[in-house]
mmCIF file of C-alpha atoms in Angstrom:
data_model
loop_
_atom_site.group_PDB
_atom_site.id
_atom_site.type_symbol
_atom_site.label_atom_id
_atom_site.label_comp_id
_atom_site.label_asym_id
_atom_site.label_seq_id
_atom_site.Cartn_x
_atom_site.Cartn_y
_atom_site.Cartn_z
ATOM 1 C CA MET A 422 93.847 116.266 92.668
ATOM 2 C CA SER A 423 90.321 114.933 92.986
ATOM 3 C CA ASP A 424 89.350 111.686 91.442
ATOM 4 C CA ARG A 425 86.189 110.838 90.183
ATOM 5 C CA GLU A 426 84.970 107.520 88.364
ATOM 6 C CA LEU A 427 83.106 108.368 84.927
ATOM 7 C CA HIS A 428 82.466 107.000 81.772
ATOM 8 C CA CYS A 429 85.045 107.147 79.221
ATOM 9 C CA ASP A 430 84.139 107.023 75.458
ATOM 10 C CA THR A 431 87.439 106.377 74.365
ATOM 11 C CA CYS A 432 88.393 103.606 76.866
ATOM 12 C CA GLU A 433 84.654 102.460 76.324
ATOM 13 C CA GLY A 434 84.337 101.552 80.319
ATOM 14 C CA VAL A 435 84.118 103.505 83.698
ATOM 15 C CA GLN A 436 87.717 105.002 84.384
ATOM 16 C CA PRO A 437 89.042 107.080 87.198
ATOM 17 C CA PHE A 438 89.434 110.796 86.198
ATOM 18 C CA GLU A 439 91.193 113.583 87.954
ATOM 19 C CA ALA A 440 91.399 117.285 87.589
ATOM 20 C CA PRO A 441 94.629 118.662 86.785
ATOM 21 C CA PRO A 442 96.380 121.543 88.325
ATOM 22 C CA CYS A 443 93.804 124.339 87.817
ATOM 23 C CA LEU A 444 95.517 127.769 87.076
ATOM 24 C CA ASP A 445 91.605 129.631 87.072
ATOM 25 C CA GLY A 446 91.750 129.065 90.873
ATOM 26 C CA HIS A 447 88.904 126.353 90.932
ATOM 27 C CA GLY A 448 90.835 123.892 93.290
ATOM 28 C CA ALA A 449 89.289 120.482 93.650
ATOM 29 C CA ASP A 450 85.913 121.852 91.926
ATOM 30 C CA CYS A 451 87.738 122.744 88.310
ATOM 31 C CA PRO A 452 85.406 121.670 85.543
ATOM 32 C CA GLU A 453 88.054 119.900 83.607
ATOM 33 C CA LEU A 454 89.065 116.452 84.058
ATOM 34 C CA ILE A 455 91.321 114.166 82.500
ATOM 35 C CA CYS A 456 90.641 110.340 81.982
ATOM 36 C CA THR A 457 93.987 108.641 83.699
ATOM 37 C CA GLY A 458 93.564 105.669 81.263
ATOM 38 C CA CYS A 459 93.957 107.258 77.972
ATOM 39 C CA GLY A 460 94.551 110.904 78.799
ATOM 40 C CA THR A 461 91.046 112.419 77.342
ATOM 41 C CA ALA A 462 89.933 115.215 78.706
ATOM 42 C CA VAL A 463 86.360 116.323 79.510
ATOM 43 C CA LEU A 464 84.442 119.743 80.626
ATOM 44 C CA ILE A 465 81.699 119.258 83.106
ATOM 45 C CA ALA A 466 79.544 122.012 82.428
ATOM 46 C CA THR A 467 77.387 123.442 84.997
ATOM 47 C CA PHE A 468 74.324 125.920 84.650
ATOM 48 C CA THR A 469 72.849 128.084 86.753
ATOM 49 C CA PHE A 470 69.294 129.496 86.338
ATOM 50 C CA ARG A 471 67.372 132.601 87.852
ATOM 51 C CA ALA A 472 64.408 131.093 90.145
ATOM 52 C CA PRO A 473 60.912 132.489 88.285
ATOM 53 C CA ARG A 474 59.322 135.383 90.285
ATOM 54 C CA LEU A 475 55.555 135.209 90.740
ATOM 55 C CA ALA A 476 55.331 138.703 89.539
ATOM 56 C CA ASP A 477 56.533 138.083 86.122
ATOM 57 C CA ARG A 478 54.239 134.903 85.868
ATOM 58 C CA ARG A 479 51.184 137.280 86.243
ATOM 59 C CA ARG A 480 48.730 136.755 83.296
ATOM 60 C CA ARG A 481 47.726 139.907 81.532
ATOM 61 C CA PRO A 482 43.748 140.287 81.520
ATOM 62 C CA ALA A 483 41.850 138.460 78.518
ATOM 63 C CA ALA A 484 40.313 141.111 76.323
ATOM 64 C CA GLN A 485 36.684 141.265 77.319
ATOM 65 C CA ARG A 486 34.403 139.806 74.393
ATOM 66 C CA ARG A 487 31.662 142.128 73.236
ATOM 67 C CA ALA A 488 28.583 140.901 71.363
ATOM 68 C CA ALA A 489 28.366 142.128 67.686
#
């Protein structure tokens, strides 16, 4: 189990959190953590974004204006 110190809203202070035994195979990197003081569980969400490609950012040519 891994230990981390995070702010617990229930305990209203910094408490050690630990990852429970993970059935999903995450090991020590499990996103679920439990406060050792009160037992409150939290989920650490991570997001991944694809890097923007330059070809996707090309501007369309502006429409040419014509005199009336």
